C-alpha atoms as one frame of an Amber mdcrd trajectory, in Angstrom:
protein
   0.809  50.309-169.470  -1.745  52.791-170.131  -5.440  52.230-168.978  -7.299
  51.904-172.194 -10.605  50.387-172.869  -8.563  47.507-174.771  -6.881  46.804
-171.697  -9.419  46.646-169.269 -11.233  44.132-171.745  -8.089  42.063-171.686
  -7.765  41.992-168.333 -11.666  41.161-167.380 -10.903  38.264-170.024  -7.985
  36.775-167.900  -9.724  36.887-164.702 -12.865  34.956-166.451 -10.713  32.343
-167.810  -8.826  32.199-164.473 -12.499  31.675-162.555 -13.518  29.103-165.039
 -10.201  26.870-164.702 -10.368  27.186-160.820 -13.958  26.319-160.932 -13.566
  23.000-163.456 -10.282  22.242-161.508 -12.403  22.123-158.146 -15.038  20.447
-159.414 -12.922  17.573-161.257 -10.747  16.959-158.208  -8.237  14.363-158.427
  -9.580  13.433-161.890  -9.588  17.110-162.985  -8.628  17.868-166.531  -6.342
  20.287-165.509  -4.503  18.393-163.315  -1.296  17.866-165.746  -1.076  22.051
-165.768  -1.429  22.092-162.056   1.767  19.862-161.850   3.392  21.714-164.248
   2.701  25.033-162.486   3.904  23.101-159.007   7.119  22.162-160.725   7.908
  25.769-162.364   6.712  27.865-159.431   7.860  25.474-156.349  11.793  26.124
-156.271  10.807  29.948-156.154   8.315  29.747-153.372  10.644  27.690-151.451
  13.669  29.990-152.279  11.613  33.165-151.667  10.496  31.583-148.198  13.706
  31.164-147.314  14.508  34.396-147.781  11.446  35.616-145.848  11.209  33.594
-143.379  14.390  34.640-140.773  12.817  38.357-141.278   9.779  37.384-139.890
  11.303  34.997-136.861  13.709  38.421-136.183  10.419  40.723-136.437   8.360
  38.651-134.199  11.413  38.444-131.966  11.787  41.691-131.572   7.936  42.323
-131.238   7.490  39.639-128.349  10.973  40.543-126.450   9.205  43.052-123.895
   7.083  40.218-123.130   9.499  37.551-123.103  11.481  39.658-120.567   8.636
  40.269-118.486   8.044  36.610-118.266  11.581  36.325-117.426  11.730  39.177
-114.768   8.255  37.113-113.368  10.094  33.729-113.257  12.932  34.950-111.487
  10.700  37.048-108.835   8.801  33.862-108.251  12.419  31.762-107.807  13.439
  34.220-105.211  10.299  34.142-103.462  10.528  30.115-103.426  14.120  30.095
-101.992  13.160  32.813 -99.383  10.037  30.905 -98.421  12.468  27.454 -98.262
  15.210  29.285 -96.241  12.604  30.584 -93.769  11.012  27.233 -93.406  14.695
  26.086 -92.569  15.022  28.549 -89.884  11.743  28.423 -88.553  12.499  24.716
 -87.906  15.773  25.060 -86.504  14.204  28.078 -84.074  11.337  25.530 -82.747
  14.116  22.845 -82.247  16.464  25.182 -80.652  13.395  26.397 -78.281  12.405
  22.801 -77.528  15.797  22.093 -76.066  15.527  25.319 -73.865  12.255  24.321
 -72.863  13.282  20.961 -71.780  16.525  22.447 -69.698  14.304  25.135 -68.078
  11.653  22.049 -67.087  14.256  20.203 -65.378  15.713  22.994 -63.067  12.515
  24.133 -62.320  12.971  27.497 -64.265  10.234  30.181 -65.750  11.678  31.794
 -68.573  10.718  34.233 -71.328  12.146  33.092 -74.548  14.298  35.449 -76.375
  16.545  35.900 -79.507  19.807  37.409 -79.744  19.802  40.315 -82.447  22.923
  41.959 -82.250  26.640  41.126 -80.337  28.667  44.243 -78.625  31.148  45.595
 -80.314  33.150  47.548 -77.180  35.318  46.276 -74.835  32.321  44.071 -72.718
  31.340  40.691 -73.726  27.810  41.398 -74.600  25.014  40.596 -76.582  21.202
  42.383 -77.089  18.086  40.339 -77.273  14.516  41.336 -78.334  12.851  41.302
 -75.052  12.413  44.397 -72.692  10.516  45.738 -69.897   7.441  44.973 -71.901
   7.971  41.622 -71.524   8.502  41.537 -67.800  12.551  41.662 -68.172  14.562
  43.347 -65.357  18.168  44.153 -64.514  20.116  41.140 -63.015  18.006  38.532
 -64.410  19.677  35.199 -65.379  20.095  34.134 -69.096  20.284  30.604 -70.060
  20.591  28.598 -73.313  19.303  25.069 -73.906  23.367  24.192 -73.443  23.627
  26.235 -70.030  24.602  29.244 -68.560  24.610  32.650 -70.940  25.020  35.339
 -68.400  22.650  37.792 -66.803  20.891  40.828 -67.990  22.823  44.474 -67.424
  20.089  47.243 -69.120  16.840  47.069 -69.918  14.908  48.602 -72.684  11.377
  48.537 -73.418  11.779  46.604 -76.527  15.372  45.039 -75.638  17.826  44.207
 -73.113  21.563  43.946 -72.715  23.101  40.647 -71.486  26.599  40.277 -70.138
  27.915  37.142 -71.001  29.992  34.703 -68.535  33.050  35.151 -70.555  33.193
  38.523 -69.703  36.728  39.976 -67.520  34.100  41.745 -65.376  31.941  38.533
 -64.712  32.245  36.759 -61.283  29.854  33.488 -60.576  29.584  31.638 -57.730
  30.001  28.191 -58.660  30.239  24.764 -57.233  32.085  21.348 -58.358  29.261
  18.503 -59.327  29.387  15.680 -56.927  31.773  16.755 -54.579  30.029  20.012
 -53.812  33.011  22.116 -53.628  32.070  25.548 -53.981  34.274  28.188 -55.877
  33.969  31.437 -58.144  34.029  31.271 -62.151  35.118  34.183 -63.931  35.224
  35.781 -67.379  38.751  36.081 -69.062  36.949  38.167 -71.857  37.006  37.060
 -75.619  40.065  34.551 -75.241  39.624  31.208 -76.148  36.121  31.919 -77.816
  37.492  31.110 -81.217  38.314  26.985 -80.668  41.540  27.661 -79.655  43.631
  25.685 -76.892  42.538  28.368 -74.321  39.433  28.785 -72.614  37.298  31.628
 -71.274  36.545  30.745 -68.181  38.482  30.477 -64.924  37.684  28.879 -61.483
  39.079  29.661 -58.696  38.206  26.736 -55.935  38.219  28.088 -52.382  39.387
  25.167 -50.758  43.334  24.552 -52.121  43.048  20.995 -50.171  39.885  19.981
 -52.165  40.104  17.435 -55.174  39.655  18.510 -58.808  40.106  16.750 -61.706
  39.798  17.372 -65.603  36.170  16.519 -66.598  34.841  17.629 -63.626  31.520
  19.859 -64.104  30.346  22.616 -62.626  27.499  24.647 -62.104  25.923  27.992
 -60.388  25.919  27.927 -56.700  22.970  30.603 -56.786  22.967  34.384 -55.768
  21.502  35.528 -52.536  17.647  36.369 -53.462  18.295  34.223 -56.803  19.839
  37.317 -58.422  21.769  37.782 -60.753  22.134  33.808 -60.976  19.554  31.214
 -59.967  21.198  27.841 -58.665  21.922  24.649 -60.787  22.233  26.004 -64.238
  25.209  24.157 -66.049  28.507  26.330 -66.757  31.096  23.589 -68.160  33.845
  21.416 -67.543  37.320  21.370 -66.067  39.764  21.622 -69.097  42.828  21.915
 -67.285  44.030  21.909 -63.418  46.835  24.336 -62.446  49.655  22.225 -60.059
  48.581  23.364 -56.404  51.261  26.331 -55.176  50.731  26.458 -51.398  47.669
  29.473 -51.838  44.714  29.310 -49.899  42.732  28.941 -53.647  43.087  26.393
 -56.800  42.916  27.579 -60.441  41.511  25.846 -63.091  40.317  26.182 -66.413
  36.604  25.787 -67.780  35.458  24.841 -71.175  31.950  26.145 -71.199  28.919
  24.472 -72.266  27.539  27.311 -74.182  28.880  28.100 -77.447  29.159  31.942
 -77.045  30.223  32.578 -80.634  26.698  31.234 -82.181  24.195  32.362 -79.529
  20.735  32.346 -81.020  17.429  31.697 -79.093  18.244  32.379 -75.289  15.827
  32.250 -72.388  15.581  35.069 -69.411  14.767  33.184 -66.011  11.895  35.451
 -65.017  11.167  33.048 -61.729  13.533  31.147 -59.816  13.153  27.420 -58.865
  11.295  26.409 -55.702  14.012  24.033 -54.783  17.737  24.051 -55.564  17.917
  21.538 -58.812  21.689  21.072 -57.491  23.505  18.669 -60.173  19.677  17.677
 -62.059  20.008  19.987 -65.204  23.352  18.638 -66.176  23.242  16.016 -69.261
  24.118  12.481 -68.313  27.578  11.725 -68.491  28.129   9.293 -71.999  28.883
   5.869 -71.055  32.367   4.616 -71.710  32.342   1.776 -74.580  33.019  -1.621
 -73.305  36.456  -3.238 -73.326  35.912  -6.530 -75.502  37.659  -9.621 -73.058
  39.653 -11.921 -75.024  38.145 -15.384 -75.361  39.548 -17.959 -72.653  42.360
 -20.126 -74.220  43.167 -23.940 -73.707  45.344 -24.756 -70.710  48.623 -26.369
 -72.468  47.811 -29.675 -70.846  44.601 -29.843 -72.873  46.138 -28.523 -75.573
  48.609 -31.277 -75.547  46.154 -33.968 -74.978  44.132 -32.656 -78.050  46.924
 -33.027 -80.352  47.728 -36.569 -78.692  44.584 -37.849 -79.690  44.523 -40.132
 -82.769  42.765 -38.691 -86.155  38.794 -39.625 -86.286  38.759 -41.537 -82.317
  36.030 -40.309 -80.781  35.319 -40.435 -76.811  34.524 -43.591 -75.220  30.457
 -43.913 -74.980  28.882 -43.502 -71.765  25.781 -45.779 -72.335  25.306 -49.655
 -72.022  26.215 -52.070 -74.446  23.623 -54.972 -75.550  25.339 -57.720 -73.833
  25.353 -55.787 -70.292
């Protein structure tokens, strides 16, 4: 269409008419004279508007999704980091709680024996031919070679090498380990020797062997063994629980007698331990051993009636009662 004077006049007139109709319709409200015309327009153009909206809306949503995608990704990453941090905090809280419980039990054991200890944590296990672990305390914490190492359950081993911040502990299960020991109650002495890694996996074997010096002395399964103590209290302090006798070899007429010992300590799951930095003033003897579990009481059968009593009860007539011992009214 050409932009002429006439065209501009027509457009101006249509604009004036449209403004006039809008003003009249607005002022008329519900009783507007143009209400019918408005309804006709809604009927004609409504379906067209809905159809165009159904076409345009998905495109608009897709555009919004594309423009919002970086923000949504950032929010997802932030939530993932928050969840990971919460999981780590929960895991750390559980670990701290477990370590606090282990330390509490360790302090209880040290208190019963009168041992002054320096708490430590096992940070690695030896990979060579020796049964060793590394702990996170060293000379800066007052640790020296040939100090006894214990856990809450009993004897772990002895310190062999010391660095500024770490130390190496030779476990009682090592084949070169030899510990002066004593049987509970009988006080018979002997030597506990390590047998290496055999028996540590929970099989039928045991990682410790006990050589009883007096072959004629009594020894039985279930007896418990503690450290005898070394001269000068190093490398082993007295009274530390070692384990209990699991099997006794038959006497062969030799000078010694051999038994195999199940240790109290689980060497495959060492965590919190204590280095004895000062020995007890007095030998605790068997005081550090845990109390033995009491055997469950055997139920006793209820006493049954004698055969004569059963025969007398069967012969009594039904409904009869025993004679009264009270005086009658005529007496």
